[in-house]
Structures are given as structure tokens and as C-alpha cells.
Short mmCIF file of C-alpha atoms and ligand atoms in Angstrom, two decimals:
data_model
loop_
_atom_site.label_atom_id
_atom_site.label_comp_id
_atom_site.label_asym_id
_atom_site.label_seq_id
_atom_site.Cartn_x
_atom_site.Cartn_y
_atom_site.Cartn_z
CA MET A 4 155.02 9.41 85.29
CA SER A 5 155.46 6.07 86.79
CA LEU A 6 156.75 6.50 90.32
CA SER A 7 158.70 4.29 92.40
CA LEU A 8 160.62 4.61 95.57
CA TRP A 9 162.60 2.33 96.74
CA GLN A 10 163.76 3.05 99.87
CA ASN A 11 165.33 2.51 103.89
CA CYS A 12 168.84 0.92 101.94
CA ARG A 13 172.00 2.02 101.78
CA LEU A 14 173.30 2.66 98.59
CA ALA A 15 177.08 2.60 97.48
CA THR A 16 175.95 5.11 94.54
CA LEU A 17 179.91 5.33 93.29
CA GLN A 18 179.35 8.83 92.59
CA SER A 19 182.98 10.48 93.69
CA SER A 20 181.59 13.93 94.47
CA LEU A 21 180.12 12.64 97.00
CA HIS A 22 183.83 12.13 98.69
CA GLN A 23 182.80 8.90 100.53
CA PRO A 24 184.02 5.71 99.75
CA TYR A 25 181.18 4.53 97.53
CA GLY A 26 180.10 7.35 97.57
CA LEU A 27 177.63 5.99 100.09
CA ILE A 28 174.66 7.09 101.47
CA ASP A 29 173.49 5.73 104.42
CA ASP A 30 169.39 4.96 105.01
CA ALA A 31 168.74 6.89 101.34
CA ALA A 32 166.03 6.79 99.16
CA MET A 33 166.00 6.73 95.50
CA VAL A 34 162.45 7.69 92.85
CA VAL A 35 162.46 5.69 89.82
CA ASP A 36 160.13 7.13 86.58
CA GLY A 37 160.06 4.64 84.23
CA PRO A 38 163.28 3.23 83.36
CA GLY A 39 165.54 5.84 85.05
CA LEU A 40 166.14 6.94 88.01
CA ILE A 41 164.76 10.89 88.78
CA TRP A 42 165.86 11.15 92.53
CA VAL A 43 168.50 9.00 94.73
CA GLY A 44 170.18 11.06 98.02
CA ALA A 45 168.73 10.64 101.63
CA ARG A 46 165.80 10.26 102.55
CA ARG A 47 165.59 12.83 104.94
CA ASP A 48 166.16 14.84 101.53
CA LEU A 49 163.48 13.81 99.53
CA PRO A 50 161.13 16.57 97.97
CA ALA A 51 157.17 15.25 99.03
CA ALA A 52 156.49 15.91 95.15
CA LEU A 53 158.32 12.80 94.39
CA ALA A 54 156.80 10.94 97.06
CA PRO A 55 153.30 10.66 95.71
CA SER A 56 150.91 8.05 98.45
CA HIS A 57 150.00 6.17 95.77
CA ALA A 58 153.41 5.79 94.27
CA PRO A 59 154.40 1.91 95.25
CA ARG A 60 156.44 2.07 98.17
CA HIS A 61 159.92 -0.61 98.15
CA ASP A 62 160.87 -0.72 101.72
CA LEU A 63 164.62 -3.08 102.08
CA GLN A 64 164.56 -2.93 104.97
CA GLY A 65 168.67 -1.48 105.54
CA ALA A 66 169.77 -4.31 103.10
CA LEU A 67 173.15 -1.94 100.32
CA VAL A 68 172.59 -1.16 97.12
CA THR A 69 174.74 -0.70 93.99
CA PRO A 70 174.87 0.20 90.44
CA GLY A 71 173.65 -2.55 88.03
CA LEU A 72 176.99 -4.90 87.59
CA ILE A 73 178.49 -4.39 84.09
CA ASP A 74 180.79 -7.36 82.88
CA CYS A 75 182.74 -5.21 79.65
CA HIS A 76 184.24 -8.55 78.09
CA THR A 77 183.49 -11.49 78.18
CA HIS A 78 183.50 -14.62 75.27
CA LEU A 79 179.44 -15.66 75.14
CA VAL A 80 178.73 -16.96 72.36
CA TYR A 81 180.19 -20.14 70.89
CA GLY A 82 180.22 -24.02 70.65
CA GLY A 83 181.65 -26.88 73.11
CA THR A 84 183.31 -26.47 76.44
CA ARG A 85 188.15 -27.49 76.19
CA ALA A 86 188.41 -28.86 79.42
CA ASN A 87 190.32 -31.36 77.82
CA GLU A 88 192.97 -28.64 77.34
CA PHE A 89 192.62 -28.25 80.41
CA GLU A 90 193.15 -31.61 81.91
CA GLN A 91 196.55 -31.22 79.40
CA ARG A 92 197.67 -28.13 80.78
CA LEU A 93 197.81 -29.24 84.59
CA GLN A 94 199.48 -32.47 82.19
CA GLY A 95 202.55 -29.27 81.84
CA VAL A 96 201.37 -28.41 78.05
CA SER A 97 201.27 -25.27 76.90
CA TYR A 98 197.90 -22.17 76.81
CA GLU A 99 200.69 -21.00 73.49
CA ALA A 100 202.13 -24.59 72.72
CA ILE A 101 198.30 -26.12 72.38
CA ALA A 102 197.09 -23.25 70.55
CA LYS A 103 199.90 -23.51 67.51
CA ALA A 104 199.38 -27.08 67.72
CA GLY A 105 195.91 -25.89 66.25
CA GLY A 106 194.08 -26.58 69.36
CA GLY A 107 192.27 -23.24 71.45
CA ILE A 108 190.70 -21.45 69.59
CA ARG A 109 190.50 -22.65 66.70
CA SER A 110 189.44 -25.67 68.16
CA THR A 111 186.72 -23.34 69.62
CA VAL A 112 186.09 -22.23 65.94
CA ALA A 113 184.77 -25.25 64.40
CA ALA A 114 182.56 -26.44 67.06
CA THR A 115 181.16 -22.57 66.87
CA ARG A 116 180.23 -23.91 63.16
CA ALA A 117 179.29 -26.96 63.57
CA ALA A 118 176.47 -25.98 65.71
CA SER A 119 172.76 -24.99 65.51
CA SER A 120 171.85 -21.27 66.20
CA ASP A 121 169.34 -22.40 68.33
CA THR A 122 171.83 -23.89 69.77
CA LEU A 123 174.31 -21.71 70.12
CA LEU A 124 172.09 -18.77 72.45
CA HIS A 125 170.54 -21.94 74.54
CA ARG A 126 173.94 -22.41 75.14
CA ALA A 127 175.02 -18.51 75.73
CA SER A 128 171.78 -17.97 77.13
CA ALA A 129 172.29 -19.57 80.63
CA ARG A 130 175.85 -18.46 81.36
CA ALA A 131 174.50 -14.17 80.74
CA ARG A 132 171.71 -16.08 83.41
CA CYS A 133 174.78 -17.21 85.38
CA LEU A 134 175.72 -13.94 85.48
CA MET A 135 172.64 -12.33 85.92
CA ARG A 136 171.67 -13.67 89.43
CA GLU A 137 174.93 -12.20 91.28
CA GLY A 138 173.91 -8.71 89.67
CA VAL A 139 174.69 -8.74 87.26
CA THR A 140 172.68 -6.17 84.33
CA THR A 141 175.28 -4.86 80.65
CA LEU A 142 177.10 -7.56 79.79
CA GLU A 143 180.06 -6.46 77.06
CA ILE A 144 179.51 -9.91 73.84
CA LYS A 145 182.27 -10.68 71.57
CA SER A 146 182.24 -12.29 68.71
CA GLY A 147 185.19 -14.60 67.36
CA TYR A 148 184.68 -18.01 67.62
CA GLY A 149 182.74 -18.13 64.00
CA LEU A 150 185.67 -16.37 62.00
CA SER A 151 184.04 -16.74 58.12
CA LEU A 152 181.65 -13.07 57.72
CA GLU A 153 178.77 -16.08 57.85
CA HIS A 154 179.55 -17.78 61.04
CA GLU A 155 180.93 -13.61 62.61
CA ARG A 156 177.21 -12.61 62.21
CA ARG A 157 175.38 -15.31 63.41
CA CYS A 158 176.81 -14.87 66.35
CA LEU A 159 176.40 -11.50 66.84
CA GLN A 160 173.24 -11.89 65.75
CA VAL A 161 172.58 -14.68 68.77
CA ALA A 162 174.72 -11.61 70.77
CA ARG A 163 171.89 -9.43 70.37
CA SER A 164 168.84 -11.77 70.71
CA LEU A 165 170.16 -12.61 73.84
CA GLY A 166 170.33 -8.41 74.16
CA GLN A 167 165.77 -8.76 73.97
CA GLN A 168 165.24 -12.18 75.31
CA LEU A 169 167.13 -11.33 78.25
CA PRO A 170 166.14 -8.11 80.74
CA LEU A 171 169.76 -6.94 80.35
CA GLY A 172 171.59 -4.57 78.65
CA VAL A 173 174.27 -6.03 76.00
CA ARG A 174 177.20 -4.09 73.98
CA THR A 175 178.38 -5.91 71.10
CA THR A 176 182.26 -6.36 69.93
CA PHE A 177 184.00 -7.79 66.61
CA LEU A 178 185.88 -9.46 67.60
CA GLY A 179 187.23 -10.86 63.79
CA ALA A 180 191.02 -11.05 63.80
CA HIS A 181 190.27 -13.44 66.72
CA ALA A 182 192.65 -16.20 64.93
CA LEU A 183 193.16 -16.93 61.91
CA PRO A 184 190.85 -19.53 60.26
CA SER A 185 192.94 -22.50 58.59
CA GLU A 186 191.80 -21.43 55.74
CA PHE A 187 194.16 -18.84 55.47
CA GLU A 188 197.45 -20.50 56.95
CA GLY A 189 199.57 -18.44 55.65
CA ARG A 190 197.86 -15.79 54.59
CA ALA A 191 197.56 -13.61 57.45
CA ASP A 192 197.45 -10.09 55.65
CA ASP A 193 195.39 -11.39 53.03
CA TYR A 194 192.73 -12.67 56.60
CA ILE A 195 193.11 -9.42 57.78
CA ASP A 196 191.69 -7.75 54.40
CA ALA A 197 188.68 -10.38 54.84
CA VAL A 198 188.69 -9.81 58.08
CA CYS A 199 187.39 -5.71 57.77
CA ALA A 200 185.91 -5.81 55.00
CA TRP A 201 183.40 -8.11 57.18
CA LEU A 202 183.59 -5.14 59.63
CA ALA A 203 182.02 -2.60 56.31
CA THR A 204 179.44 -5.59 56.18
CA LEU A 205 178.26 -6.23 59.66
CA ALA A 206 178.08 -2.15 60.84
CA GLY A 207 175.95 -1.71 58.19
CA GLU A 208 173.66 -4.13 59.54
CA GLY A 209 173.81 -2.99 62.70
CA LEU A 210 175.58 -6.07 64.48
CA VAL A 211 178.80 -3.82 66.49
CA ASP A 212 178.69 -1.56 68.90
CA ALA A 213 182.47 -1.52 68.98
CA VAL A 214 185.94 -3.02 67.43
CA ASP A 215 187.76 -5.72 68.76
CA VAL A 216 192.58 -7.70 68.07
CA PHE A 217 194.39 -10.08 70.13
CA CYS A 218 197.32 -8.47 68.66
CA GLU A 219 199.82 -10.91 69.97
CA ARG A 220 202.30 -13.30 68.17
CA ILE A 221 199.90 -16.17 68.73
CA ALA A 222 198.21 -14.11 66.90
CA PHE A 223 198.15 -10.34 65.69
CA SER A 224 200.99 -8.72 64.98
CA LEU A 225 200.96 -4.18 65.44
CA ALA A 226 200.26 -3.48 61.98
CA GLN A 227 197.99 -5.45 61.02
CA THR A 228 195.96 -4.79 63.63
CA ARG A 229 196.22 -1.59 62.97
CA ARG A 230 194.66 -1.68 59.30
CA VAL A 231 191.45 -3.19 61.63
CA PHE A 232 191.30 -0.15 63.65
CA GLU A 233 191.58 2.28 60.21
CA ALA A 234 188.91 0.18 59.50
CA ALA A 235 186.96 0.40 62.48
CA ARG A 236 187.80 4.10 62.57
CA ALA A 237 186.12 4.51 58.49
CA LEU A 238 183.21 3.56 59.92
CA GLY A 239 183.12 5.35 63.37
CA LEU A 240 183.04 2.64 65.65
CA PRO A 241 185.48 2.40 68.49
CA VAL A 242 187.59 0.20 69.05
CA LYS A 243 189.45 -2.00 71.72
CA LEU A 244 192.22 -4.25 72.21
CA HIS A 245 193.66 -8.02 73.46
CA ALA A 246 197.32 -6.15 74.44
CA GLU A 247 199.93 -7.83 76.50
CA GLN A 248 198.56 -10.62 77.95
CA LEU A 249 201.19 -12.91 76.91
CA SER A 250 204.23 -10.29 75.87
CA ASP A 251 204.71 -6.74 75.53
CA GLN A 252 203.70 -5.25 71.93
CA GLY A 253 202.80 -2.66 71.94
CA GLY A 254 199.42 -3.42 71.64
CA ALA A 255 198.04 -0.74 74.01
CA ALA A 256 200.05 1.83 72.72
CA LEU A 257 198.85 1.77 68.76
CA ALA A 258 195.22 1.65 71.04
CA ALA A 259 195.74 4.77 72.96
CA GLN A 260 196.35 6.58 69.49
CA PHE A 261 193.10 5.25 67.83
CA GLY A 262 191.91 6.32 71.49
CA ALA A 263 190.62 3.20 72.46
CA LEU A 264 187.93 2.47 75.02
CA SER A 265 190.10 0.08 76.61
CA CYS A 266 192.93 -2.25 76.52
CA ASP A 267 192.06 -5.34 78.20
CA HIS A 268 194.96 -8.11 80.05
CA LEU A 269 197.89 -5.96 79.96
CA GLU A 270 199.80 -8.88 82.63
CA TYR A 271 202.58 -7.34 80.29
CA LEU A 272 202.19 -4.25 79.49
CA SER A 273 205.44 -1.23 79.68
CA ASP A 274 205.59 1.49 80.98
CA ASP A 275 204.88 3.66 77.95
CA GLY A 276 201.95 2.33 77.24
CA VAL A 277 200.36 2.98 80.97
CA ARG A 278 201.79 6.04 79.38
CA ALA A 279 199.72 6.36 76.02
CA MET A 280 196.45 4.83 77.77
CA ALA A 281 196.09 8.03 80.89
CA ARG A 282 196.81 9.86 77.76
CA SER A 283 194.61 9.17 75.60
CA GLY A 284 192.06 7.26 78.21
CA SER A 285 191.50 4.86 78.04
CA VAL A 286 190.73 2.00 80.56
CA ALA A 287 192.83 -1.01 81.54
CA VAL A 288 190.54 -4.10 81.82
CA LEU A 289 192.06 -6.49 83.61
CA LEU A 290 190.75 -9.79 84.15
CA PRO A 291 191.25 -12.32 87.09
CA GLY A 292 190.10 -15.16 85.79
CA ALA A 293 192.57 -15.46 82.63
CA PHE A 294 195.46 -14.64 84.33
CA TYR A 295 193.93 -17.37 86.73
CA PHE A 296 193.13 -20.46 85.05
CA LEU A 297 195.91 -19.57 83.44
CA ARG A 298 198.37 -20.05 86.14
CA GLU A 299 199.99 -16.63 85.12
CA THR A 300 203.00 -15.49 87.71
CA ARG A 301 203.62 -11.88 85.77
CA LEU A 302 201.36 -9.59 86.98
CA PRO A 303 199.30 -6.48 85.47
CA PRO A 304 201.00 -2.68 86.26
CA ILE A 305 198.54 -2.70 88.94
CA ASP A 306 199.90 0.51 90.60
CA ALA A 307 201.97 2.38 87.38
CA LEU A 308 198.24 2.64 86.41
CA ARG A 309 196.76 3.81 90.02
CA GLN A 310 199.69 6.50 90.23
CA HIS A 311 199.07 8.09 86.35
CA GLY A 312 195.45 7.33 87.08
CA VAL A 313 194.06 4.28 84.54
CA PRO A 314 191.14 3.83 85.00
CA MET A 315 191.00 0.13 85.61
CA ALA A 316 187.32 -2.74 85.11
CA LEU A 317 187.11 -5.39 85.62
CA ALA A 318 185.28 -8.02 83.72
CA SER A 319 185.14 -11.98 83.49
CA ASP A 320 186.08 -12.75 80.12
CA HIS A 321 184.14 -15.26 80.28
CA ASN A 322 185.79 -18.26 77.13
CA PRO A 323 186.16 -21.65 77.34
CA GLY A 324 190.13 -21.21 76.84
CA SER A 325 190.78 -19.22 79.12
CA SER A 326 188.67 -18.56 81.59
CA PRO A 327 185.38 -20.34 81.36
CA VAL A 328 184.25 -18.16 84.05
CA LEU A 329 180.51 -17.41 85.28
CA SER A 330 181.25 -15.24 88.35
CA LEU A 331 181.61 -11.39 88.45
CA LEU A 332 182.07 -12.03 92.07
CA LEU A 333 184.72 -14.49 92.21
CA MET A 334 186.55 -11.39 89.69
CA LEU A 335 186.37 -9.44 92.43
CA ASN A 336 187.58 -11.14 94.81
CA MET A 337 190.27 -12.20 93.10
CA ALA A 338 191.33 -8.84 92.28
CA CYS A 339 191.58 -7.57 95.25
CA THR A 340 193.03 -10.84 96.47
CA LEU A 341 196.19 -11.66 93.22
CA PHE A 342 196.07 -7.68 92.36
CA ARG A 343 195.83 -6.05 95.48
CA PHE A 344 192.58 -4.10 94.62
CA THR A 345 190.78 -2.35 96.89
CA PRO A 346 187.32 -3.66 98.21
CA GLU A 347 186.05 0.02 96.25
CA GLU A 348 188.49 -0.79 93.89
CA ALA A 349 186.51 -3.92 92.18
CA LEU A 350 183.58 -2.01 93.17
CA ARG A 351 183.89 0.51 90.88
CA ALA A 352 185.72 -1.76 87.95
CA VAL A 353 183.11 -3.59 87.80
CA THR A 354 180.23 -0.43 87.28
CA VAL A 355 181.51 2.98 86.64
CA ASN A 356 184.98 1.61 84.81
CA GLY A 357 182.78 -1.46 83.04
CA ALA A 358 180.23 1.84 82.18
CA ARG A 359 182.75 3.67 80.35
CA ALA A 360 185.37 0.63 78.93
CA LEU A 361 181.96 0.51 77.28
CA GLY A 362 181.77 4.01 76.50
CA LEU A 363 178.31 3.97 78.28
CA THR A 364 177.44 7.31 79.69
CA ASP A 365 173.70 6.53 81.49
CA ARG A 366 174.60 3.68 83.63
CA GLY A 367 177.16 2.24 85.54
CA THR A 368 176.94 4.90 89.40
CA LEU A 369 173.29 5.83 91.93
CA ALA A 370 172.57 9.70 90.61
CA ALA A 371 168.88 10.72 88.69
CA GLY A 372 169.33 11.22 85.52
CA GLN A 373 170.53 7.07 84.86
CA ARG A 374 169.57 4.45 83.81
CA ALA A 375 167.07 3.19 87.01
CA ASP A 376 169.72 -0.71 86.68
CA PHE A 377 170.53 -1.57 90.32
CA VAL A 378 171.01 -5.49 92.79
CA VAL A 379 169.48 -5.66 95.85
CA TRP A 380 171.73 -7.22 99.12
CA ALA A 381 171.53 -9.46 101.28
CA LEU A 382 174.95 -7.64 103.29
CA ASP A 383 175.60 -4.67 105.47
CA HIS A 384 178.42 -2.88 103.56
CA PRO A 385 179.47 -3.28 99.44
CA ASN A 386 183.27 -4.81 100.50
CA GLU A 387 181.74 -7.52 101.51
CA LEU A 388 181.42 -7.89 97.45
CA SER A 389 184.82 -8.12 97.45
CA TYR A 390 185.07 -10.79 100.99
CA TRP A 391 182.07 -14.06 100.35
CA ILE A 392 183.25 -16.13 98.13
CA GLY A 393 180.87 -19.42 96.47
CA ARG A 394 177.96 -16.88 98.37
CA ASN A 395 174.86 -15.40 96.45
CA PRO A 396 174.26 -12.53 98.50
CA CYS A 397 172.08 -10.44 95.62
CA GLN A 398 168.14 -10.23 95.98
CA THR A 399 167.00 -7.84 93.69
CA VAL A 400 167.84 -7.19 90.26
CA VAL A 401 165.93 -4.34 88.87
CA VAL A 402 166.79 -3.26 85.41
CA ALA A 403 165.86 -0.52 83.19
CA GLY A 404 163.33 0.80 86.23
CA GLN A 405 161.97 -3.20 86.25
CA ALA A 406 162.69 -5.45 88.50
CA VAL A 407 163.51 -9.03 87.12
CA PRO A 408 161.47 -11.73 88.07
CA PRO A 409 162.69 -15.32 89.50
CA GLY A 410 161.81 -16.57 85.63
CA PRO A 411 164.53 -15.38 83.01
CA ILE A 412 167.28 -16.02 85.80
CA THR A 413 167.20 -19.30 86.53
CA ASP A 414 167.59 -21.86 84.48
N1 DI6 B 525 192.40 -13.28 74.85
C1 DI6 B 525 192.40 -14.21 75.66
O1 DI6 B 525 191.99 -14.95 76.46
C2 DI6 B 525 190.38 -15.42 75.05
N2 DI6 B 525 190.42 -15.02 73.60
C3 DI6 B 525 191.93 -13.98 73.58
O2 DI6 B 525 192.01 -12.94 73.00
C4 DI6 B 525 190.83 -16.94 74.73
C5 DI6 B 525 189.95 -17.48 73.78
C6 DI6 B 525 189.91 -18.72 73.78
O3 DI6 B 525 191.30 -18.91 74.61
O4 DI6 B 525 189.24 -19.09 73.06
FE1 FE B 526 189.01 -11.47 76.12
#
């Protein structure tokens, strides 16, 4: 056993069974053994056998500790930026009009294909480190800016490399059905055939943890989404969906039929969609960065999601077109101000429910048996995680039991 002891801290464990807001434990201790937590509780209850005198002790001087944060929806790997489109939108051109005119996702596809793998990795790594500096320990990364077998593979390989090079858990999601590439213009169904074939190949190469589709009038139809989901099911892969972001296509109800891990965006989600998600246990991943950056005014149906007990997660949706966000803490603040989340819902949304949206059961709370992924904050109370804007109170990040040295998360 290689035990270490973390003590004199206030833990926001997020364990519901404690029946405390945030699962709070004051004057707490945690025992880490290798990559995992083996004991979490009040310091006075710590069994002597778990605190041998030779074990390293970390005195946290009353600091707040939370589980490592989980960003469960990003499009981190891409070339170029789209600051020019931001300017166009500010002058009144809509996101959809830009996409229809061949800009939008397609312009990022061109820049991504033109970039070397080294450049893609370097840029994605810099972005990942921005998120990590604020306590992110697990990140989902979608493909979707390659849109050919070769280029989707490259993006997924870059995502896998990030997980190997950085002290970070990375989950990959294949989003080949993100936009129709110009070489398939007018042949969307043929493109979906190709996407299903690529999925089988890439899954065989171990590059795919989950499968996503952009189901929208500017992207793929419900019938096309169903075909991709059937291909995923045949391979035993879980599905997620970009659903009802710009219009109600009934995507969430379809995803629910396939037991989706999550449905994401959801501004235009109907009552039937909410009920279907509640039945399937899919997580609602809400993305205040995209809502804000697209100057969307229609709110996701937060009250209905709450009433039906649909778990809610939050994520950065980092991408160059609709959410150039590199701060997950800012998403907590925006979820409270824009979506009327409570600060506790916001923290649950980037811990327990973020893990669930990725199908991960080994992280998201501070409890014995979980991975030792946690963050020490220079804060008194967990509601401050949603409160400060532009301050980074993150003191120490621990991933799989190892404190992350400052090097990997500075440029
Ligand atoms: N919804 C989004 O918000 C991103 N993709 C998607 O399906 C936007 C992607 C982009 O504009 O590049
Ligand atoms: Fe997205």
C-alpha cells in the first residue's frame, strides 16, 4: 500500500447519501491509496490503521476540496478560429445563414484538414491545459471537424494522445455526422452510409468511446440520426445527441429510445422530449457558453427537467464557432445567472452528472472506491465556485492520486 493522507479540509463530496447540501463534511480527511480513494470522512472518525505515521500527510489548512471537474462535451481538436464569423454575426448575419453559405463548421473542416497532426495536438493541448488549470480532470473530446475517414481518425488519435500526454482522463466521441462535407453535397444519405462504415473501422482501432450526431435542420435528419445510432448499437457503443439546439426535431425522444447517455443543448426540447429523457435516464447536458455566444434567447426547459428528475450536466461545448469557452467555472456562473441553476446544481452538473453523461461510474464524487481525482480550492464554501468571475481559486489538482505538478498545466 502507498497511502497518503489529506486532512484539515472541508469536503464537498457530492454524496447524496450524506443528506447535506453538497455532501459537505467539515474538518474532514481522505486517504488515497495509489490511484484511488480508500477512505473519506470526518477526521475524528479516521481509523488509526489508515493513518500510519510514515504515510505522507497533506495539511490543507481548512481549504475546500471537490471532486475533479468533468467537462463532458467539447470539440477541442480543430484548426483555425472563427473570429471573423463572430464579427459577421455581430453585424446581424445569423449562425445558420453563415453555415448555409458554406462557412461555419465547413470552414473549420478546411482548416483542420490543412493542419498537421502536430499542430492539431499542440493547439488542443494548450486548450486542454486552460481547462485543467481550473480543476478539470476529465474531458470528453468529439471528432467532427475531419469528416473523412482519414481526418476523423487523425482527430481521434490527437484526442487519445492528449490523454496520454497530460494528467487528464480523456473520453473520445465520434461525431462524423456533424456536418455534410462539400464532397457529399446533395448526397446526405450516402454520407451517412460512409459515416457508419468509418465508425466500424475507427471503433475497431479502439478510437471511439461513444457516438454523437448533430440532429438539426442545418445538419442531419431524425431518420439519418437513427441510422447512425443503429450502427453504434450494433458495435455496442453508447450514443449521445446534439438535440433541439436551434429547433425541435424530436431528437431527444429518438436518443432516449436508444438509451442515450446524454442529450445536449436542448433549448427547443418539448415536454414529450423531457418525459422520454426521464424514462431513459439520459442526462441533459446544458451548454450556457453556446447559448450566450449565439445570443440565444430561448431557455432550455430547466423547470420541466427538474420536475421530471432528469439529471442535468454542464459543459463548455468548447468549439470555434458557437462556444470558444475555455473556462468551466464561468459555465457554472452562467448556468446560475442565465439558466437559474442553484450553485449546488451547477457543481453537481460538472461532477456527478458530468461523469454520468460519459457513462463513468468511477469518478464524480469524493467517496471510498472512487478514483482519487480531486481539486483543492482557496475558497470557504462551494457556492463560491459559481460566484467569482475571472478569478481562478484552484490551488492543487490531483489526478488518479498524483498531484499535478505546475508544469503540465502552464504553457
Ligand atoms: N453544435 C454546436 O454548438 C457545435 N456543433 C454542434 O453540433 C458548433 C460547431 C461549430 O459551429 O463549429
Ligand atoms: Fe457541441
